[in-house]
Coordinates of C-alpha atoms in Angstrom, one line a residue:
M30 CA 90.4 149.9 -191.2
R31 CA 92.3 148.1 -188.5
R32 CA 95.1 145.7 -189.1
V33 CA 96.5 143.8 -186.1
A34 CA 99.8 142.1 -186.3
S35 CA 99.9 138.4 -185.6
L36 CA 103.1 137.1 -184.0
S37 CA 104.5 133.7 -184.8
C38 CA 107.1 132.0 -182.7
A39 CA 109.7 133.3 -185.1
V40 CA 108.6 136.9 -184.4
L41 CA 108.8 136.4 -180.7
M42 CA 112.4 135.5 -181.1
V43 CA 113.1 138.9 -182.7
A44 CA 115.7 141.0 -180.8
T45 CA 114.6 144.3 -179.5
L46 CA 116.9 147.3 -179.5
A47 CA 119.0 148.0 -176.3
V48 CA 117.3 151.2 -175.2
G49 CA 118.5 151.1 -171.6
C50 CA 121.9 151.9 -170.1
G51 CA 124.1 149.2 -171.2
G52 CA 125.6 148.2 -174.6
E53 CA 123.9 148.2 -178.0
G54 CA 123.4 144.4 -178.1
G55 CA 120.0 143.0 -178.6
I56 CA 117.6 142.0 -175.8
R57 CA 114.8 139.4 -176.0
S58 CA 111.3 140.5 -174.9
T59 CA 109.2 137.9 -173.2
D60 CA 106.1 140.1 -173.7
L61 CA 106.6 141.3 -177.2
V62 CA 103.1 142.0 -178.6
G63 CA 102.6 143.7 -182.0
A64 CA 100.9 147.1 -181.8
P65 CA 98.2 148.1 -184.4
D66 CA 99.8 149.5 -187.5
V67 CA 96.8 151.4 -188.5
V68 CA 94.4 153.0 -185.9
A69 CA 90.7 153.1 -186.3
G70 CA 89.5 155.6 -188.9
S71 CA 92.9 156.1 -190.5
E72 CA 94.2 155.4 -193.9
P73 CA 98.0 155.2 -194.7
R74 CA 97.8 158.5 -196.6
D75 CA 96.5 160.3 -193.5
A76 CA 99.6 159.5 -191.4
L77 CA 101.2 162.7 -190.3
G78 CA 99.2 164.2 -193.1
G79 CA 101.5 162.4 -195.5
V80 CA 103.9 165.3 -195.2
S81 CA 107.6 165.2 -196.2
L82 CA 110.0 165.6 -193.4
G83 CA 113.6 166.6 -193.1
G84 CA 116.2 163.8 -193.2
E85 CA 116.9 164.0 -189.5
S86 CA 113.5 165.2 -188.1
E87 CA 112.6 164.3 -184.5
L88 CA 109.3 162.5 -184.0
D89 CA 107.6 161.5 -180.8
V90 CA 105.9 158.1 -180.5
V91 CA 102.4 158.7 -179.2
A92 CA 101.3 155.1 -179.0
N93 CA 103.2 151.8 -179.0
A94 CA 104.5 151.4 -182.5
N95 CA 105.9 148.5 -184.5
L96 CA 109.3 149.0 -186.0
R97 CA 109.2 146.9 -189.2
A98 CA 111.8 145.9 -191.8
G99 CA 109.8 147.5 -194.6
P100 CA 107.0 150.1 -195.3
S101 CA 104.2 147.5 -194.8
A102 CA 102.1 146.0 -192.0
S103 CA 103.2 142.6 -193.3
A104 CA 107.0 143.4 -193.2
P105 CA 108.9 141.4 -190.4
L106 CA 108.5 142.9 -187.0
L107 CA 111.8 144.1 -185.5
L108 CA 110.6 145.5 -182.2
V109 CA 107.8 147.4 -180.5
I110 CA 108.7 151.0 -179.6
P111 CA 107.2 152.1 -176.3
S112 CA 104.9 155.0 -176.3
G113 CA 106.7 158.2 -175.2
S114 CA 109.9 157.4 -177.0
R115 CA 111.5 159.6 -179.6
V116 CA 112.7 158.5 -183.1
Q117 CA 114.6 160.2 -185.9
T118 CA 113.7 160.1 -189.6
V119 CA 116.1 158.6 -192.1
A120 CA 114.1 159.4 -195.3
A121 CA 112.1 162.5 -195.9
E122 CA 109.3 160.9 -197.9
P123 CA 106.9 158.4 -196.4
Q124 CA 105.9 155.2 -198.2
D125 CA 102.3 154.1 -197.9
G126 CA 102.0 156.0 -194.7
F127 CA 105.2 154.5 -193.2
Y128 CA 108.2 156.6 -192.1
K129 CA 111.8 155.3 -192.2
V130 CA 113.3 156.1 -188.8
T131 CA 116.1 155.1 -186.4
F132 CA 115.3 154.3 -182.8
L133 CA 118.5 154.5 -180.7
G134 CA 120.6 153.1 -183.6
R135 CA 118.1 150.6 -185.0
E136 CA 116.7 151.4 -188.4
G137 CA 113.2 150.4 -189.6
W138 CA 109.7 151.7 -190.7
V139 CA 106.9 152.9 -188.4
F140 CA 103.3 153.8 -189.4
G141 CA 102.9 157.6 -189.1
A142 CA 99.6 157.4 -187.2
H143 CA 101.7 156.7 -184.1
L144 CA 104.1 159.6 -184.7
R145 CA 103.9 163.4 -184.2
Q146 CA 106.4 166.0 -185.1
V147 CA 108.4 167.6 -182.3
E148 CA 107.8 171.3 -182.0
N149 CA 110.4 173.8 -180.7
L150 CA 113.0 171.1 -180.5
G151 CA 115.4 171.8 -177.7
A152 CA 113.0 174.1 -175.8
T153 CA 111.4 173.0 -172.6
E154 CA 108.1 174.8 -172.2
Q155 CA 107.7 173.8 -168.5
A156 CA 110.1 175.2 -166.0
I157 CA 111.1 173.1 -163.1
T158 CA 113.1 173.9 -160.0
T159 CA 116.0 171.8 -158.7
T160 CA 114.0 171.1 -155.6
D161 CA 111.2 169.6 -157.8
I162 CA 113.8 167.5 -159.7
I163 CA 115.1 165.8 -156.5
A164 CA 111.5 165.5 -155.2
R165 CA 110.5 163.6 -158.4
A166 CA 113.7 161.4 -158.2
K167 CA 113.0 160.5 -154.6
T168 CA 109.7 159.0 -155.4
G169 CA 111.3 156.6 -157.8
V170 CA 113.8 155.2 -155.2
G171 CA 113.1 151.5 -154.5
F172 CA 111.5 150.7 -157.9
S173 CA 113.0 148.0 -160.1
Y174 CA 115.3 148.4 -163.0
W175 CA 113.2 148.2 -166.3
W176 CA 115.2 148.3 -169.4
G177 CA 113.8 150.8 -172.0
H178 CA 111.1 152.2 -169.7
G179 CA 110.4 155.0 -167.2
R180 CA 107.3 154.8 -164.9
W181 CA 106.4 154.7 -161.2
V182 CA 104.0 156.0 -158.7
S183 CA 104.6 159.1 -156.6
T184 CA 103.5 157.4 -153.4
G185 CA 106.7 155.3 -153.5
A186 CA 107.8 151.7 -153.8
T187 CA 106.3 148.8 -152.0
S188 CA 106.9 145.2 -152.0
T189 CA 103.9 144.7 -154.2
N190 CA 104.3 147.5 -156.7
K191 CA 108.1 147.9 -157.1
G192 CA 108.5 145.2 -159.8
A193 CA 111.4 142.9 -160.3
C194 CA 114.3 142.5 -162.8
S195 CA 116.2 139.3 -163.5
G196 CA 119.0 138.3 -165.6
S197 CA 121.7 140.4 -167.1
C198 CA 120.7 143.4 -169.1
P199 CA 120.2 144.0 -172.0
S200 CA 119.1 140.3 -171.9
C201 CA 117.1 140.8 -168.8
T202 CA 113.4 140.2 -168.0
H203 CA 111.0 142.4 -166.0
S204 CA 107.9 141.7 -164.1
G205 CA 105.4 144.3 -162.9
T206 CA 104.2 147.5 -164.3
Y207 CA 106.7 150.0 -162.7
G208 CA 110.4 150.8 -162.9
A209 CA 112.9 152.6 -165.0
D210 CA 116.4 152.3 -166.6
C211 CA 119.0 155.0 -166.1
S212 CA 117.9 157.3 -168.9
G213 CA 114.2 156.7 -168.5
Y214 CA 114.6 157.7 -164.8
V215 CA 116.5 160.9 -165.4
A216 CA 114.2 162.0 -168.2
K217 CA 111.2 161.4 -165.8
A218 CA 112.9 163.2 -163.0
W219 CA 113.8 166.1 -165.2
A220 CA 110.3 166.0 -166.8
V221 CA 111.8 166.2 -170.3
P222 CA 110.5 166.5 -172.9
D223 CA 107.6 168.8 -171.8
W224 CA 104.9 166.1 -172.2
N225 CA 106.9 163.7 -169.8
T226 CA 105.6 165.3 -166.6
D227 CA 103.3 162.4 -165.5
I228 CA 105.4 160.1 -163.3
G229 CA 102.9 157.3 -163.9
R230 CA 103.0 157.5 -167.7
D231 CA 105.5 155.0 -169.2
A232 CA 108.0 156.9 -171.4
H233 CA 111.6 156.5 -172.6
P234 CA 112.2 159.5 -174.8
Y235 CA 116.0 159.6 -174.6
S236 CA 119.0 157.3 -174.4
T237 CA 122.3 158.0 -172.8
D238 CA 123.5 158.9 -176.3
H239 CA 121.0 161.7 -176.4
F240 CA 122.0 163.0 -173.0
Y241 CA 125.7 162.8 -173.9
S242 CA 125.7 164.2 -177.4
R243 CA 122.5 166.2 -178.0
T244 CA 123.0 169.5 -176.3
D245 CA 120.5 171.1 -178.8
L246 CA 117.7 169.4 -176.7
E247 CA 116.6 170.2 -173.2
W248 CA 120.0 170.3 -171.4
S249 CA 123.5 171.7 -171.7
R250 CA 126.9 170.8 -170.7
V251 CA 128.4 172.4 -167.5
N252 CA 131.7 172.3 -165.7
R253 CA 131.5 169.2 -163.5
S254 CA 133.4 171.1 -160.7
Y255 CA 130.5 173.5 -160.3
S256 CA 127.8 170.9 -160.4
Q257 CA 124.5 171.9 -158.7
K258 CA 121.8 169.8 -157.1
G259 CA 119.6 168.3 -159.9
D260 CA 122.4 168.1 -162.6
A261 CA 123.2 164.9 -164.2
F262 CA 126.4 162.9 -164.8
V263 CA 126.5 161.0 -168.1
Y264 CA 129.0 159.0 -170.1
R265 CA 128.8 157.3 -173.4
S266 CA 131.4 155.1 -175.0
G267 CA 131.5 152.2 -177.4
G268 CA 127.7 152.0 -177.7
S269 CA 127.0 151.9 -174.0
G270 CA 126.5 154.5 -171.4
H271 CA 125.0 155.4 -168.0
I272 CA 123.5 158.5 -166.4
M273 CA 122.7 159.5 -162.8
L274 CA 121.4 162.6 -160.9
Y275 CA 123.7 164.5 -158.7
E276 CA 122.4 165.9 -155.3
A277 CA 125.5 166.8 -153.2
G278 CA 129.1 166.3 -152.3
D279 CA 132.4 166.4 -154.2
P280 CA 131.5 166.0 -157.9
W281 CA 134.9 164.5 -158.5
G282 CA 135.0 162.4 -155.3
T283 CA 132.2 160.5 -153.7
P284 CA 129.0 162.5 -154.4
V285 CA 125.5 161.7 -153.4
I286 CA 123.4 160.5 -156.3
Y287 CA 120.1 159.0 -157.5
E288 CA 120.3 156.4 -160.2
A289 CA 118.7 153.4 -161.8
A290 CA 121.8 151.4 -161.2
G291 CA 121.1 148.0 -162.9
C292 CA 119.0 144.9 -162.9
S293 CA 120.1 143.5 -159.5
T294 CA 120.1 146.9 -157.8
G295 CA 117.1 148.9 -159.1
V296 CA 116.7 152.7 -158.4
V297 CA 118.9 153.8 -155.5
Y298 CA 119.9 156.8 -153.5
R299 CA 123.5 156.5 -152.4
S300 CA 127.1 157.9 -152.3
R301 CA 129.4 156.5 -154.9
T302 CA 132.6 157.3 -156.8
V303 CA 132.0 158.6 -160.4
S304 CA 134.8 158.2 -162.9
T305 CA 136.3 161.0 -164.9
S306 CA 134.6 159.5 -168.0
Y307 CA 131.4 161.2 -166.9
I308 CA 130.5 164.8 -168.0
A309 CA 127.9 167.0 -166.1
I310 CA 124.8 168.3 -167.9
R311 CA 122.1 170.7 -166.6
R312 CA 118.5 170.8 -167.5
K313 CA 117.5 174.0 -169.4
N314 CA 114.7 176.3 -168.3
L315 CA 115.2 175.8 -164.6
G316 CA 112.7 177.8 -162.5
S317 CA 113.6 180.8 -160.4
V318 CA 114.2 178.6 -157.3
T319 CA 117.6 177.1 -158.0
T320 CA 120.4 176.0 -155.8
P321 CA 123.6 178.1 -155.4
P322 CA 126.7 176.6 -156.8
A323 CA 127.8 173.5 -154.8
P324 CA 129.9 174.4 -151.8
P325 CA 133.6 173.7 -151.7
V326 CA 134.6 170.0 -150.9
N327 CA 137.5 169.7 -148.5
V328 CA 140.1 167.4 -150.0
A329 CA 143.2 167.5 -147.8
V330 CA 144.5 168.0 -144.2
V331 CA 148.1 168.5 -143.8
G332 CA 149.8 168.6 -140.4
G333 CA 152.7 170.9 -139.4
N334 CA 156.0 170.3 -137.5
T335 CA 154.0 170.0 -134.2
P336 CA 150.8 168.2 -133.3
N337 CA 149.2 171.6 -132.7
G338 CA 148.4 172.9 -136.2
Y339 CA 147.2 171.9 -139.7
W340 CA 146.0 173.2 -143.0
L341 CA 142.9 172.3 -144.8
A342 CA 142.5 172.6 -148.5
D343 CA 139.3 172.4 -150.6
N344 CA 138.6 171.5 -154.3
K345 CA 138.2 175.2 -155.2
G346 CA 141.7 176.2 -154.1
G347 CA 140.9 177.5 -150.7
V348 CA 143.4 177.1 -147.9
F349 CA 142.5 177.4 -144.2
T350 CA 145.1 177.6 -141.3
Y351 CA 144.5 176.3 -137.8
G352 CA 146.8 176.2 -134.7
D353 CA 150.4 177.3 -134.9
L354 CA 150.8 177.4 -138.7
G355 CA 151.0 180.3 -141.1
F356 CA 148.8 181.3 -144.0
Y357 CA 150.8 181.9 -147.3
G358 CA 148.0 182.3 -149.8
S359 CA 145.5 180.2 -151.8
M360 CA 143.6 180.0 -155.0
G361 CA 140.2 180.7 -153.3
G362 CA 138.2 183.1 -155.5
Q363 CA 140.3 182.3 -158.6
V364 CA 138.9 180.6 -161.7
L365 CA 140.4 177.1 -162.0
N366 CA 140.6 174.9 -165.0
R367 CA 140.3 171.8 -162.9
P368 CA 139.6 171.1 -159.2
V369 CA 142.3 170.9 -156.6
V370 CA 142.8 167.4 -155.3
G371 CA 145.8 167.5 -152.9
M372 CA 148.2 169.5 -150.8
A373 CA 151.7 169.1 -149.4
R374 CA 154.0 171.2 -147.3
T375 CA 157.7 172.2 -147.2
A376 CA 160.0 170.7 -144.6
D377 CA 159.9 173.7 -142.2
A378 CA 156.1 174.3 -142.8
G379 CA 157.0 177.6 -144.3
G380 CA 155.0 177.0 -147.4
Y381 CA 152.9 174.6 -149.4
W382 CA 151.7 173.3 -152.7
L383 CA 148.3 172.6 -154.2
V384 CA 147.8 170.3 -157.1
S385 CA 144.7 170.1 -159.4
D386 CA 143.6 166.9 -161.1
D387 CA 145.1 167.9 -164.4
G388 CA 148.5 168.2 -162.7
G389 CA 148.6 172.0 -162.3
I390 CA 150.8 173.1 -159.4
F391 CA 150.3 176.2 -157.2
S392 CA 153.1 177.2 -154.9
F393 CA 152.9 179.4 -151.8
G394 CA 155.3 180.7 -149.1
N395 CA 158.8 179.1 -149.5
A396 CA 157.5 176.2 -151.5
G397 CA 159.5 176.2 -154.7
F398 CA 158.0 175.5 -158.1
H399 CA 159.7 172.4 -159.5
G400 CA 157.4 171.8 -162.5
S401 CA 153.9 170.6 -163.3
L402 CA 151.8 168.6 -165.7
G403 CA 149.6 171.5 -166.7
G404 CA 148.9 171.2 -170.4
T405 CA 150.0 167.6 -170.5
T406 CA 147.6 164.9 -171.8
L407 CA 147.2 162.4 -169.0
N408 CA 145.7 159.0 -169.2
K409 CA 144.0 159.4 -165.8
P410 CA 143.6 162.4 -163.4
I411 CA 146.0 163.3 -160.7
V412 CA 144.7 162.3 -157.3
G413 CA 147.5 163.5 -154.9
I414 CA 150.8 165.1 -154.2
V415 CA 153.6 164.2 -151.7
S416 CA 156.6 166.3 -150.9
T417 CA 160.2 165.1 -150.2
S418 CA 161.6 165.2 -146.7
T419 CA 163.7 168.3 -147.6
G420 CA 160.9 170.1 -149.5
G421 CA 163.1 170.3 -152.6
G422 CA 160.7 168.3 -154.7
Y423 CA 157.4 166.4 -155.0
W424 CA 155.7 163.5 -156.6
L425 CA 152.3 163.5 -158.3
V426 CA 150.3 160.4 -158.5
S427 CA 147.4 159.5 -161.0
S428 CA 144.5 157.2 -160.5
D429 CA 145.9 154.6 -162.8
G430 CA 149.1 154.5 -160.6
G431 CA 151.3 156.7 -162.7
I432 CA 154.1 158.5 -160.8
F433 CA 155.5 161.9 -161.9
S434 CA 158.6 163.2 -160.1
F435 CA 159.9 166.8 -159.8
G436 CA 162.8 168.5 -158.1
N437 CA 164.8 166.1 -156.0
A438 CA 162.0 163.6 -155.8
G439 CA 163.4 160.3 -157.1
F440 CA 161.4 157.9 -159.3
Y441 CA 161.3 154.4 -157.9
G442 CA 158.6 152.9 -160.0
S443 CA 154.9 153.0 -160.7
M444 CA 151.8 151.1 -161.5
G445 CA 151.3 153.0 -164.7
G446 CA 150.4 150.7 -167.5
Q447 CA 149.5 147.9 -165.1
V448 CA 146.0 146.4 -164.7
L449 CA 144.6 147.6 -161.4
N450 CA 141.5 146.1 -159.7
K451 CA 140.7 149.5 -158.3
P452 CA 142.0 153.0 -158.9
I453 CA 144.8 154.5 -156.8
V454 CA 143.4 157.0 -154.2
G455 CA 146.6 158.0 -152.2
M456 CA 150.3 158.0 -151.7
A457 CA 152.8 158.3 -148.8
R458 CA 156.7 158.4 -148.7
T459 CA 159.3 156.9 -146.5
G460 CA 161.1 159.0 -143.9
N461 CA 164.2 159.7 -146.1
S462 CA 162.2 160.0 -149.3
G463 CA 163.9 156.9 -150.7
G464 CA 160.6 155.2 -151.5
Y465 CA 156.9 155.4 -151.5
W466 CA 153.6 153.5 -151.1
L467 CA 150.4 153.7 -153.3
V468 CA 147.0 152.7 -152.0
S469 CA 144.0 151.7 -154.1
S470 CA 140.3 152.1 -153.2
D471 CA 140.1 148.4 -152.3
G472 CA 143.0 148.7 -149.9
G473 CA 145.7 147.3 -152.2
I474 CA 149.2 148.5 -151.3
F475 CA 152.1 148.9 -153.8
S476 CA 155.6 149.5 -152.5
F477 CA 158.5 151.1 -154.3
G478 CA 162.2 152.0 -153.5
N479 CA 162.9 151.5 -149.7
A480 CA 159.3 151.5 -148.8
A481 CA 158.7 148.2 -146.8
Y482 CA 155.4 146.3 -147.3
Y483 CA 153.5 146.0 -144.0
G484 CA 150.2 144.8 -145.2
N485 CA 147.1 145.9 -147.0
G486 CA 143.4 146.4 -146.5
V487 CA 142.0 144.2 -149.2
G488 CA 139.1 142.2 -148.0
L489 CA 138.9 144.1 -144.6
T490 CA 135.9 146.2 -145.5
A491 CA 133.4 146.8 -148.4
T492 CA 133.7 150.5 -147.9
P493 CA 136.2 152.2 -150.2
F494 CA 139.5 153.4 -149.0
V495 CA 140.2 157.1 -149.7
A496 CA 143.6 158.0 -148.4
M497 CA 146.7 156.9 -146.5
A498 CA 149.3 158.5 -144.3
A499 CA 152.7 157.1 -143.1
K500 CA 154.6 157.5 -139.9
P501 CA 157.3 160.2 -140.2
D502 CA 160.0 157.6 -139.9
G503 CA 158.4 155.4 -142.5
T504 CA 158.0 152.2 -140.3
G505 CA 154.2 152.0 -140.7
Y506 CA 151.2 153.5 -142.2
W507 CA 147.5 154.0 -141.8
L508 CA 144.7 153.5 -144.4
V509 CA 141.4 155.3 -144.0
T510 CA 137.9 154.6 -145.6
S511 CA 135.2 157.0 -146.6
D512 CA 133.3 156.1 -143.4
G513 CA 136.3 157.0 -141.2
A514 CA 137.5 153.5 -140.4
V515 CA 141.3 153.5 -139.8
Y516 CA 143.5 150.5 -140.4
S517 CA 147.0 150.5 -138.9
F518 CA 150.1 148.6 -140.3
G519 CA 153.7 148.2 -139.2
S520 CA 154.6 150.3 -136.2
A521 CA 151.7 152.7 -136.8
A522 CA 149.5 152.5 -133.7
Y523 CA 145.7 152.6 -133.9
Y524 CA 144.2 155.6 -132.1
G525 CA 140.7 155.4 -133.1
G526 CA 138.3 156.1 -136.0
M527 CA 134.9 157.3 -137.0
N528 CA 133.4 154.1 -138.4
G529 CA 130.0 153.4 -136.8
K530 CA 129.6 157.1 -135.9
P531 CA 127.4 159.5 -137.7
L532 CA 129.1 161.7 -140.3
N533 CA 127.7 164.6 -142.2
A534 CA 129.9 163.9 -145.2
P535 CA 132.4 161.2 -146.2
I536 CA 136.0 161.3 -145.0
S537 CA 138.5 162.5 -147.7
S538 CA 142.0 162.7 -146.1
I539 CA 144.3 161.7 -143.2
S540 CA 147.5 163.3 -141.9
S541 CA 150.0 162.0 -139.3
T542 CA 151.2 164.3 -136.7
S543 CA 154.9 165.1 -136.5
T544 CA 155.5 162.6 -133.7
G545 CA 153.7 159.8 -135.4
N546 CA 151.6 159.3 -132.3
G547 CA 148.3 160.5 -133.7
Y548 CA 146.5 161.7 -136.8
W549 CA 143.8 164.0 -138.1
M550 CA 141.1 163.1 -140.5
I551 CA 138.9 165.6 -142.5
G552 CA 135.5 165.2 -143.9
Q553 CA 134.4 166.6 -147.3
D554 CA 132.3 169.2 -145.4
G555 CA 135.4 170.4 -143.5
G556 CA 134.8 168.5 -140.3
V557 CA 138.0 167.7 -138.4
F558 CA 138.5 164.6 -136.3
T559 CA 141.6 164.1 -134.0
F560 CA 143.1 161.1 -132.6
G561 CA 146.2 160.3 -130.4
D562 CA 148.3 163.5 -129.8
A563 CA 146.6 165.4 -132.7
A564 CA 145.2 168.6 -131.3
F565 CA 141.9 170.0 -132.5
A566 CA 142.4 173.7 -133.5
G567 CA 139.2 174.3 -135.6
A568 CA 137.3 173.2 -138.6
N569 CA 135.6 174.5 -141.7

């Protein structure tokens, strides 16, 4: 017996579930075609053998299946679930061969001939290496964004096969036979579940909710600070989410990632900032050829009292001394709760502080401990530390513009609680510590205390700003972008930049020399670039 659903105009207007990477709102399908509710040679009682299932059993959809409002082929059609998806049962007992299931939050009935039970839930039979994961991801770059799908060809995208997405998802439309949304793309690159190895087979087995919440499946959560090539970053909030694959770089900074970014962008390979809302997950059953833990990411360069020396600090707490400066200790080799994000020195360069993104403070040499935010619940992570001119205190700054003062550091105001267009990425003080500036990633400048306003970088470049440094006398400042472009304001002279030149890794920090006649920049890989009277004394 074969029953084929006939669709009226009213059925065509039915909203399908948001199975992609955005919110849970409905989408309208322009090519919604009812699938057969009963396959040839089947009777309703034969579906899944008519077995009773657990109330929350996982089922794989092995052929395009109609999700209906009731246990009947004549019940209203809600949506068509793509083959390769995964559903969860709501009721244990089938009715006339139909099983009541949820599909990414939408509840309905599916005929059992299109379903199969998932065996060894959470176990991935097929091992895969991190190299294989990245290789699979690379083949998807250039294809279109396709909400609720995951399929492309291993030979790569061309102008004729990449497909096209238009509109605003979830209410977007797609043309062509290839493409993926964010969760379909990661599932295909990871080859999960174990039947999802064929890149050319359309499948969308998991949503961002699965990746974020269901660690009983084929992945587990890991410390984001120790992300490895082939891991994924995922967030889920308020019924929407996103997921991307990590390849290299600072997991808390501007890592290199693969992602199905959206309808207007498609599948891309790029560097981008990733908010702290994302957690890191790792595919289980990785093969024997795995990458070592990610190398340290250099986050700070701090000059001494002459232009001839500087310290470098990395996100794992390592400190490296160059030129005429002393080494006073580090957190290298220690287990950190959170990554180090900044460094500041004492007035006589006889010590220094490190700060982690949870506000933890580590003091070395003659740097006194004046307090920390360790154990405090923060709205946003700490992104930097600046010491006072006497070294008797320091400020911590968070990405939402919050300022936290310790020791003899005065509080002159903050952007905490204000609406920012972009997050704060850096801070600098005036010469007498009577004020300070904050800079956001779009180049916005916020002045407090006796810090004079000399201009901002908004609209000067599309590349994000990552740090700032002030002249020692506080009469000007420099802003630097991730590609090494430097913008000078006030009396701060321009001595050069790295924009337009090849970089192995993005720039992460800038520091003025003691004379104010030059500056150092550091790349995330430890490369040091000197300008003006800043001497080169070595690099990581």
